[in-house]
PDB file of C-alpha atoms in Angstrom:
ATOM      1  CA  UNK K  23     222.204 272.058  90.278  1.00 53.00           C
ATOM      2  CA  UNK K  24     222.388 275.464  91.840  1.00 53.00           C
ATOM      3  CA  UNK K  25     219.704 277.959  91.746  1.00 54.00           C
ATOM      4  CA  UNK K  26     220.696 281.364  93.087  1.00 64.00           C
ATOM      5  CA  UNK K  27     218.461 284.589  93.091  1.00 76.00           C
ATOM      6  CA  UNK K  28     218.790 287.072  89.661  1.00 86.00           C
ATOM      7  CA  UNK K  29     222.283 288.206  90.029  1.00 89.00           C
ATOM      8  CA  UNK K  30     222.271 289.508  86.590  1.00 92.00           C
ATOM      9  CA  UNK K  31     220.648 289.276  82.813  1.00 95.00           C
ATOM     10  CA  UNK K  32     223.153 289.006  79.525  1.00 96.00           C
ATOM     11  CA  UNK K  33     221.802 290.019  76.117  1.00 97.00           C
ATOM     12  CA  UNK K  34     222.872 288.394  73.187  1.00 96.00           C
ATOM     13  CA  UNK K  35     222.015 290.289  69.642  1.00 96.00           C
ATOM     14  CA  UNK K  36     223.485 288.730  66.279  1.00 96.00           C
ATOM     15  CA  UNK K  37     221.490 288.217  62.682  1.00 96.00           C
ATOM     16  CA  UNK K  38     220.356 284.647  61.418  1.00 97.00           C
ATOM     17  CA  UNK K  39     221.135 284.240  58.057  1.00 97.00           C
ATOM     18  CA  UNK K  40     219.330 282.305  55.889  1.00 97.00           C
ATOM     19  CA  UNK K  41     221.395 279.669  53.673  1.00 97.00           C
ATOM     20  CA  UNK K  42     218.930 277.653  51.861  1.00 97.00           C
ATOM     21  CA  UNK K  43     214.793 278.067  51.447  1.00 96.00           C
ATOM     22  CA  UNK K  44     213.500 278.360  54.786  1.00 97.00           C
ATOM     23  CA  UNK K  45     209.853 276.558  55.670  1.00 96.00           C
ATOM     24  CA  UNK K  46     208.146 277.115  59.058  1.00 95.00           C
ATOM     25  CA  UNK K  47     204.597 276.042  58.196  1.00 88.00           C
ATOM     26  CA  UNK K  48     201.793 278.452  59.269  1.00 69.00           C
ATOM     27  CA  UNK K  49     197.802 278.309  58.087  1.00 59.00           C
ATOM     28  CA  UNK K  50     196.447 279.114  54.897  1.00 52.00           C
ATOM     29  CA  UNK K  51     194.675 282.081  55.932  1.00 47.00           C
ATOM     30  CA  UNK K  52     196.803 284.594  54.301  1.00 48.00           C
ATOM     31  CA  UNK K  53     198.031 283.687  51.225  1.00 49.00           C
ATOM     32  CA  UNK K  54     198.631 286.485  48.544  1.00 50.00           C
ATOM     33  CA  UNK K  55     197.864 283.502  45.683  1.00 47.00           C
ATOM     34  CA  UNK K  56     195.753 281.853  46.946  1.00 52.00           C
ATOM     35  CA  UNK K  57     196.857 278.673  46.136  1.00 56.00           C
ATOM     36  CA  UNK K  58     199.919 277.542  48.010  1.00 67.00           C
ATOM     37  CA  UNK K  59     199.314 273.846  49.869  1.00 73.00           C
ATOM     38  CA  UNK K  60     201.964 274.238  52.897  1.00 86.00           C
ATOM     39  CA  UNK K  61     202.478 278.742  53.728  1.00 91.00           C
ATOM     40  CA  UNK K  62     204.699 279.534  56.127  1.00 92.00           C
ATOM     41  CA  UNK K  63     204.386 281.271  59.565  1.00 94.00           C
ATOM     42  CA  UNK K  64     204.086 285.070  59.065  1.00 94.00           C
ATOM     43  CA  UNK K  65     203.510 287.781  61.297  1.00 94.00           C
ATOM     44  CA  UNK K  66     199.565 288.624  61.953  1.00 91.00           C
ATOM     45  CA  UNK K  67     200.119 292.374  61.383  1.00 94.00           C
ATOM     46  CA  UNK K  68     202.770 292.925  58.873  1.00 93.00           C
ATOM     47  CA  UNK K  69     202.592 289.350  57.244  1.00 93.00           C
ATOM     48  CA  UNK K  70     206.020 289.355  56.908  1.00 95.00           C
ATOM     49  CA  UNK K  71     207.569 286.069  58.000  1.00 96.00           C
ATOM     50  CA  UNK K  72     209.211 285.179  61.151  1.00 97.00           C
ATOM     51  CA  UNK K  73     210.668 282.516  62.934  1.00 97.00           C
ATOM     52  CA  UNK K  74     208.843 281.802  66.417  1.00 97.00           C
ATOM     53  CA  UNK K  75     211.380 281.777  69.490  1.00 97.00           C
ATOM     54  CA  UNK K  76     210.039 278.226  70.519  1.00 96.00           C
ATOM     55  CA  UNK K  77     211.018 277.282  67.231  1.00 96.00           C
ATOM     56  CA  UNK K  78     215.039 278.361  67.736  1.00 97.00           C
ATOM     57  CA  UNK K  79     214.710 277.007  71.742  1.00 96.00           C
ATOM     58  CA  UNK K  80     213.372 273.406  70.903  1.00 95.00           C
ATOM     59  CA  UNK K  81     215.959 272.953  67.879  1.00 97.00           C
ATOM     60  CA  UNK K  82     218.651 273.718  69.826  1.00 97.00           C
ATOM     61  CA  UNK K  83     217.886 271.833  73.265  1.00 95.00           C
ATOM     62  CA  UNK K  84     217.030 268.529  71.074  1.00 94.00           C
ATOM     63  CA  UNK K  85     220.233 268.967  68.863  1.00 96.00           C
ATOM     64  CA  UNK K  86     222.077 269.015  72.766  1.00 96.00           C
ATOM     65  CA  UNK K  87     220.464 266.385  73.717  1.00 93.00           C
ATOM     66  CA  UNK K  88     221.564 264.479  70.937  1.00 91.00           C
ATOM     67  CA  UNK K  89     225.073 265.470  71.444  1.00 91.00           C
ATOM     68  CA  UNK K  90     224.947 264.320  75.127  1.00 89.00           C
ATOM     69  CA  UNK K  91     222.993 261.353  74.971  1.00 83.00           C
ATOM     70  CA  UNK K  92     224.578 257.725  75.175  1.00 78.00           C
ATOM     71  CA  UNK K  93     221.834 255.772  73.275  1.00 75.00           C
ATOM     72  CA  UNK K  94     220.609 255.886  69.913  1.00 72.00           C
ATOM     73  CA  UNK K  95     217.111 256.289  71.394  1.00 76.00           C
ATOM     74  CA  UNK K  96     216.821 260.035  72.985  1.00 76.00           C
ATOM     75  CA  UNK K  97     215.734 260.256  76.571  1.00 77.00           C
ATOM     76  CA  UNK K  98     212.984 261.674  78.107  1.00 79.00           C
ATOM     77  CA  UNK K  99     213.069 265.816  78.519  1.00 79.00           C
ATOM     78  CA  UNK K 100     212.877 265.385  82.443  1.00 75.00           C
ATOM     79  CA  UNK K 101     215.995 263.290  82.032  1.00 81.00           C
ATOM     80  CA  UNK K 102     218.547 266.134  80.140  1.00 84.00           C
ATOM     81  CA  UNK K 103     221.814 266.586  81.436  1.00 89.00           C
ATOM     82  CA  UNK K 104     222.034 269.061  84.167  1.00 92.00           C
ATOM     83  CA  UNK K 105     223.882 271.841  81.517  1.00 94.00           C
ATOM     84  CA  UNK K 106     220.841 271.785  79.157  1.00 93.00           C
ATOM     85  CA  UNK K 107     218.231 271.528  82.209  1.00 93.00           C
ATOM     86  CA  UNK K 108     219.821 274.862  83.929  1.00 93.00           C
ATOM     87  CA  UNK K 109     219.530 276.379  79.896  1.00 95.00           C
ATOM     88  CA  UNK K 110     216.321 275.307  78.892  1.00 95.00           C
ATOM     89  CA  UNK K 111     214.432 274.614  81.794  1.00 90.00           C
ATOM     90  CA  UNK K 112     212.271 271.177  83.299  1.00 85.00           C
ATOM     91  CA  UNK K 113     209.050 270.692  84.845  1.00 75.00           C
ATOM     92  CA  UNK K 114     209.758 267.493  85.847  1.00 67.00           C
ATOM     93  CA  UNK K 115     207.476 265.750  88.425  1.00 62.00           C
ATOM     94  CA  UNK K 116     209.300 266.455  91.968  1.00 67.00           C
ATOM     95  CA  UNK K 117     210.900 269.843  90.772  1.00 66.00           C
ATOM     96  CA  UNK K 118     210.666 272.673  88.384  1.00 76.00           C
ATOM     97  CA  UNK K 119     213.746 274.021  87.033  1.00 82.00           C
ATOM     98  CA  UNK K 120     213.496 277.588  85.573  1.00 90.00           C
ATOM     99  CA  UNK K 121     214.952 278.105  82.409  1.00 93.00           C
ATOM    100  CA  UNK K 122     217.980 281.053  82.265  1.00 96.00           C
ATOM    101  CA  UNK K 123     217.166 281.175  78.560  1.00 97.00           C
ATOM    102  CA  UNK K 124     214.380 283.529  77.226  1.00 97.00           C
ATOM    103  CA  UNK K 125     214.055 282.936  73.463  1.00 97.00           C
ATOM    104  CA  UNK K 126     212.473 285.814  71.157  1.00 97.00           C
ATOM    105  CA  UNK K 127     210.748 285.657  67.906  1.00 97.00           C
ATOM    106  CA  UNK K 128     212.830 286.865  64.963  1.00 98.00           C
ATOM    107  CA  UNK K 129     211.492 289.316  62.495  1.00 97.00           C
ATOM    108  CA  UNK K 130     212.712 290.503  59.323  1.00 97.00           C
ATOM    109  CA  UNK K 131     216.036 292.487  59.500  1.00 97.00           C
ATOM    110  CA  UNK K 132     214.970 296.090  58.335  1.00 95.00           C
ATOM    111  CA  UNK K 133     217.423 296.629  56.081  1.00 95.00           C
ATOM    112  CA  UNK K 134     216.687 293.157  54.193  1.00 95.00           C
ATOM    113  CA  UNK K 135     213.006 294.016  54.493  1.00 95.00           C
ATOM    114  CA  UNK K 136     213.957 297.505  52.054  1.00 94.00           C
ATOM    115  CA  UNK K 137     216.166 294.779  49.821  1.00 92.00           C
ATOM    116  CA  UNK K 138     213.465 292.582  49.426  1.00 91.00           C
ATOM    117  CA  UNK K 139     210.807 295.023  48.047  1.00 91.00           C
ATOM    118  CA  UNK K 140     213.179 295.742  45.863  1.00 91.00           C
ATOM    119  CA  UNK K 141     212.994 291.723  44.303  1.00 89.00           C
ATOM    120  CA  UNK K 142     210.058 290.343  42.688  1.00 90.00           C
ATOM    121  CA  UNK K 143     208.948 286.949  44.789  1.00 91.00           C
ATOM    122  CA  UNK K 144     206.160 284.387  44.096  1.00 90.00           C
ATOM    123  CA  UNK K 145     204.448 285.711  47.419  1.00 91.00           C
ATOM    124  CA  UNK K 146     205.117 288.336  49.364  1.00 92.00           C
ATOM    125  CA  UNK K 147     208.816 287.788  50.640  1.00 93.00           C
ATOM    126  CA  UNK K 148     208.480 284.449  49.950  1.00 93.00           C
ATOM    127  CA  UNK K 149     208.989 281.679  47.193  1.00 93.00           C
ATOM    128  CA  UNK K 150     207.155 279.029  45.896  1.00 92.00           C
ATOM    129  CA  UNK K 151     209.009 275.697  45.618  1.00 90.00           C
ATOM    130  CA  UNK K 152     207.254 273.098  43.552  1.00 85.00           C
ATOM    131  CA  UNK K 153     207.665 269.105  44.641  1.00 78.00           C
ATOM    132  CA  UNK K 154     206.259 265.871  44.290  1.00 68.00           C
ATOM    133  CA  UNK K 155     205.828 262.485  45.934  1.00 71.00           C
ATOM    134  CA  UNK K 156     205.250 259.544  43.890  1.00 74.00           C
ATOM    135  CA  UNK K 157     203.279 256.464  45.170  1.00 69.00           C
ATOM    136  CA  UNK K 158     205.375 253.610  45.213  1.00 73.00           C
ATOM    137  CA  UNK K 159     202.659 251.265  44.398  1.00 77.00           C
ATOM    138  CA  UNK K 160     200.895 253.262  41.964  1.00 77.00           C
ATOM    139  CA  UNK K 161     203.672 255.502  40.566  1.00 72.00           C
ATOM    140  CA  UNK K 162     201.268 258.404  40.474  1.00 73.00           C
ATOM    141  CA  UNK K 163     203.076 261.755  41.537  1.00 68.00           C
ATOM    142  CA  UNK K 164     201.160 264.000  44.235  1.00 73.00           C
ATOM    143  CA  UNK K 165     202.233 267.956  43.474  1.00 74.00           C
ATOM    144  CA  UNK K 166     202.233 270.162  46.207  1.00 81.00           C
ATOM    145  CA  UNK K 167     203.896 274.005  46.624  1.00 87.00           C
ATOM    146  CA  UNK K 168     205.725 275.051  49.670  1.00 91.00           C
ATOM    147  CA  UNK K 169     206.181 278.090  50.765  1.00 94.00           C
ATOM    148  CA  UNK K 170     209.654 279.294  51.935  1.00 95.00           C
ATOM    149  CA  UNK K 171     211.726 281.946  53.022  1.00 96.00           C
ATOM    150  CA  UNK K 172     213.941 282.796  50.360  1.00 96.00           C
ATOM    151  CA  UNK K 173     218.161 282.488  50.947  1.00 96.00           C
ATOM    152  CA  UNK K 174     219.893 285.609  51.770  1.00 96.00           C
ATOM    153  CA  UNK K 175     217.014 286.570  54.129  1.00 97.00           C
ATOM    154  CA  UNK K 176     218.366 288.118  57.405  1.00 98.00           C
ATOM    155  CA  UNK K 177     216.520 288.085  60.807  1.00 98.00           C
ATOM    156  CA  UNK K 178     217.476 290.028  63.932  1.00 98.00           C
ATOM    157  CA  UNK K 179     218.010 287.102  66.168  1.00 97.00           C
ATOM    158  CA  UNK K 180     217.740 287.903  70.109  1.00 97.00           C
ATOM    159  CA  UNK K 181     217.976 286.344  73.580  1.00 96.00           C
ATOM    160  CA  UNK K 182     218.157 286.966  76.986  1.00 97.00           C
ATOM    161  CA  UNK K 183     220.480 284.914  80.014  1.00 97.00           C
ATOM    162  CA  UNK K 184     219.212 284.935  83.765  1.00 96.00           C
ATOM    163  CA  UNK K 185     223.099 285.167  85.408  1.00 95.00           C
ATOM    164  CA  UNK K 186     221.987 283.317  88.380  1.00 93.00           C
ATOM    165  CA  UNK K 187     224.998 281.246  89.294  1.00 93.00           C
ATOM    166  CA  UNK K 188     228.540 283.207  87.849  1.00 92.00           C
ATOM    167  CA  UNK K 189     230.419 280.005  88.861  1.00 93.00           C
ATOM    168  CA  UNK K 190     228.412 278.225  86.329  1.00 95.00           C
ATOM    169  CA  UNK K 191     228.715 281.682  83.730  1.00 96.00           C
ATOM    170  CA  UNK K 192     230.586 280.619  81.644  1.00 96.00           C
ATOM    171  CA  UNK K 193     229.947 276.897  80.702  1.00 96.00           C
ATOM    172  CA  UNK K 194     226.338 278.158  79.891  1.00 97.00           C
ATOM    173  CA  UNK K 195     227.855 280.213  77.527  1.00 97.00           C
ATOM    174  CA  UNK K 196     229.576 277.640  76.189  1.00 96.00           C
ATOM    175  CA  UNK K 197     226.711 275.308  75.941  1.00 96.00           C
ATOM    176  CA  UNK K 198     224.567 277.669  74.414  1.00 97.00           C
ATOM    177  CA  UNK K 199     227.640 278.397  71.782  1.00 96.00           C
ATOM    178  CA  UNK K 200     227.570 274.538  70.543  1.00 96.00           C
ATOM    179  CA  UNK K 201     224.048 274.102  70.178  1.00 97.00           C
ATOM    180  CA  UNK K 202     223.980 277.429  67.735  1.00 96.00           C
ATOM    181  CA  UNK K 203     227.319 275.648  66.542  1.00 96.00           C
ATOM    182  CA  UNK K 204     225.073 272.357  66.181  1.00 96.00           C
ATOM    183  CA  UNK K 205     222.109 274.554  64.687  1.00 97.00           C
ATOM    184  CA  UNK K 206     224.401 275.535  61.708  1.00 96.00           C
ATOM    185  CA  UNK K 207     225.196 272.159  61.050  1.00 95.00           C
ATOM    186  CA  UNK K 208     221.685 271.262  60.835  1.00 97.00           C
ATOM    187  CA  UNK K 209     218.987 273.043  59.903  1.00 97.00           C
ATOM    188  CA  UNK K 210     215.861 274.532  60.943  1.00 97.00           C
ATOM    189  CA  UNK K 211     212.163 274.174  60.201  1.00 95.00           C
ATOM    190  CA  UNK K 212     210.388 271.645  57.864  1.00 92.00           C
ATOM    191  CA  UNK K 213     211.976 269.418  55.334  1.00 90.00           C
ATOM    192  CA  UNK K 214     215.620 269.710  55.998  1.00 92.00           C
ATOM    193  CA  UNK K 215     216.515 265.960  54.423  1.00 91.00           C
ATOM    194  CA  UNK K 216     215.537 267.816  51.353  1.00 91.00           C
ATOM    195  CA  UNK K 217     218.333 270.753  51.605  1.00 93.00           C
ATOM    196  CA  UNK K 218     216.159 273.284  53.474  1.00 95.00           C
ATOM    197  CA  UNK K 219     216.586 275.392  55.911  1.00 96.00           C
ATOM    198  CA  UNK K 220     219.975 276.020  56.683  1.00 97.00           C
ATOM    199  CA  UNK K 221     221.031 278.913  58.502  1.00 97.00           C
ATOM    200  CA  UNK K 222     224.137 280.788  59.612  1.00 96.00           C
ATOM    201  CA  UNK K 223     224.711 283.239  63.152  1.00 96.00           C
ATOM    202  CA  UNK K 224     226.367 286.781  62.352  1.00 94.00           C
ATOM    203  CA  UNK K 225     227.577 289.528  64.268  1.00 93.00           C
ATOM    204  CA  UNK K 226     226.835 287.892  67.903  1.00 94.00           C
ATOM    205  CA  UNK K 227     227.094 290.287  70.644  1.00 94.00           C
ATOM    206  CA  UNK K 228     227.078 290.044  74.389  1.00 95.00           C
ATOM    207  CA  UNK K 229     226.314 292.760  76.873  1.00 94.00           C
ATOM    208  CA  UNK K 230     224.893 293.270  80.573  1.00 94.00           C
ATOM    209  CA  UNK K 231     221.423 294.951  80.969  1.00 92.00           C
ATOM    210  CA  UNK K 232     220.857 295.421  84.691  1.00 85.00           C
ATOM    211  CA  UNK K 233     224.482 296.327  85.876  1.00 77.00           C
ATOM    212  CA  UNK K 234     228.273 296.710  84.806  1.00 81.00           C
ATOM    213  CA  UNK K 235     229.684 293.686  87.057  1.00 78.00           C
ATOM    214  CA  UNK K 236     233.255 293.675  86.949  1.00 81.00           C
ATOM    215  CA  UNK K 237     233.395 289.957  88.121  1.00 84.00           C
ATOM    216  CA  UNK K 238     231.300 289.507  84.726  1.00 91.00           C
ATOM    217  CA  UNK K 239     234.063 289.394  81.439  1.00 91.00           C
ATOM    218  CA  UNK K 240     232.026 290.210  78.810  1.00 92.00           C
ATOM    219  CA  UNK K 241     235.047 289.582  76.786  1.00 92.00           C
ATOM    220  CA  UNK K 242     235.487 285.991  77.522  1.00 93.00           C
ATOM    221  CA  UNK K 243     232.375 285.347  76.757  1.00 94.00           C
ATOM    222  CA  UNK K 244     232.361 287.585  73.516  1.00 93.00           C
ATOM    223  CA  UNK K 245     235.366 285.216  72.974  1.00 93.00           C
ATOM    224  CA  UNK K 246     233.166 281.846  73.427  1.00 94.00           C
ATOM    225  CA  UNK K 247     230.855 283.238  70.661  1.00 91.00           C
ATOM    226  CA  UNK K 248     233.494 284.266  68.237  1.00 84.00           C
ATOM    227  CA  UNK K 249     233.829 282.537  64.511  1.00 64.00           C
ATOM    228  CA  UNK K 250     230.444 281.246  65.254  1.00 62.00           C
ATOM    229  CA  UNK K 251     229.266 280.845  62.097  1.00 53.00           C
ATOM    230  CA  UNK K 252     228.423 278.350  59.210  1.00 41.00           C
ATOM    231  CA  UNK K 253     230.695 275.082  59.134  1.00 33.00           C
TER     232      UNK K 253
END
């Protein structure tokens, strides 16, 4: 594995899209009724939800993982292939491996955050979904209410690529294109079994933030990223 100096840093900009309810659990202590059993994560000054970065990173590593691995038993983190390790980073015990990714929390698109005042929700941008598990032995149902993010939501989704090694450029790029690939066939957050979370990539975009390096084509990599949306 090669580790060069900075010799670059890519942006990637696009919207996540949310399919189906979307839970993320937070703590209780902001909830606008008062009486929901599982809220999800909001922001601590605009309580408007978000999706944490580390949330979008370890999806997407462990989906990889999965997609490399041999067994049916997933192996150890210090023990990813090479193309994830260089992405996502390792700490293992003899080296450290820096990750080129740098994941960012997604807020509320502003544009959906004007649609959704505009719609009347069981919380504040957020729905309540009612469920139950029953006891097998007893056949006594436990309620509960969940919290989740309601379909149609949009988030500005945003990361950041250390170009350290422009031999190894562009299969990065295309790493990082199947997991969100892998994402969108999967889902994201709590309770997926049960038909949540599912989410969709828009309007990716690539561009260079220190420089304009003409041994860099954006346009291959746009290319990589194309079409990337829901399965």
């Amino acid at each position: 594995m090669s580790q060069n100096g900075l010799v670059n840093k890519l942006m990637i900009t696009g919207k996540l899209k949310i399919l189906t309810g979307l839970h993320i659990g937070g703590n209780s202590d902001f909830s606008p009724i008062g009486s929901v059993d599982s809220p999800f994560i909001r922001d601590s000054l605009t309580h408007e939800p978000i999706i944490p970065g580390s949330s979008i990173k370890g999806k997407i590593r462990t989906l990889l993982a999965k997609s490399m691995c041999n067994s049916y038993i997933l192996n150890d983190v210090d023990k990813d292939n090479e193309k994830i390790t260089r992405l996502f980073g390792s700490a293992g015990k003899n080296v450290t491996v820096f990750a080129r990714l740098q994941f960012f929390d997604l807020f509320l698109n502003r544009d959906c955050v004007e649609a959704l005042k505009n719609i009347e929700t069981d919380t504040y941008f957020g729905e309540i979904k009612f469920e139950n598990t029953i006891s097998r032995l007893t056949g006594i149902a436990n309620p509960r209410q969940i919290e989740r993010v309601p379909a149609g939501t949009i988030f500005d989704f945003k990361l950041v690529y250390n170009v350290e090694n422009k031999d190894e450029l562009i299969e990065d790029m295309q790493t990082l294109a199947d997991g969100l690939k892998l994402l969108q066939a999967d889902y994201l957050g709590g309770h997926g079994s049960r038909g949540y979370g599912r989410v969709s990539f828009e309007d990716l975009n690539v561009k260079q933030i220190i420089n304009e390096d003409n041994q860099i084509d954006i346009n291959e990599i746009k290319s990589i990223f194309k079409g990337n949306k829901q399965l």
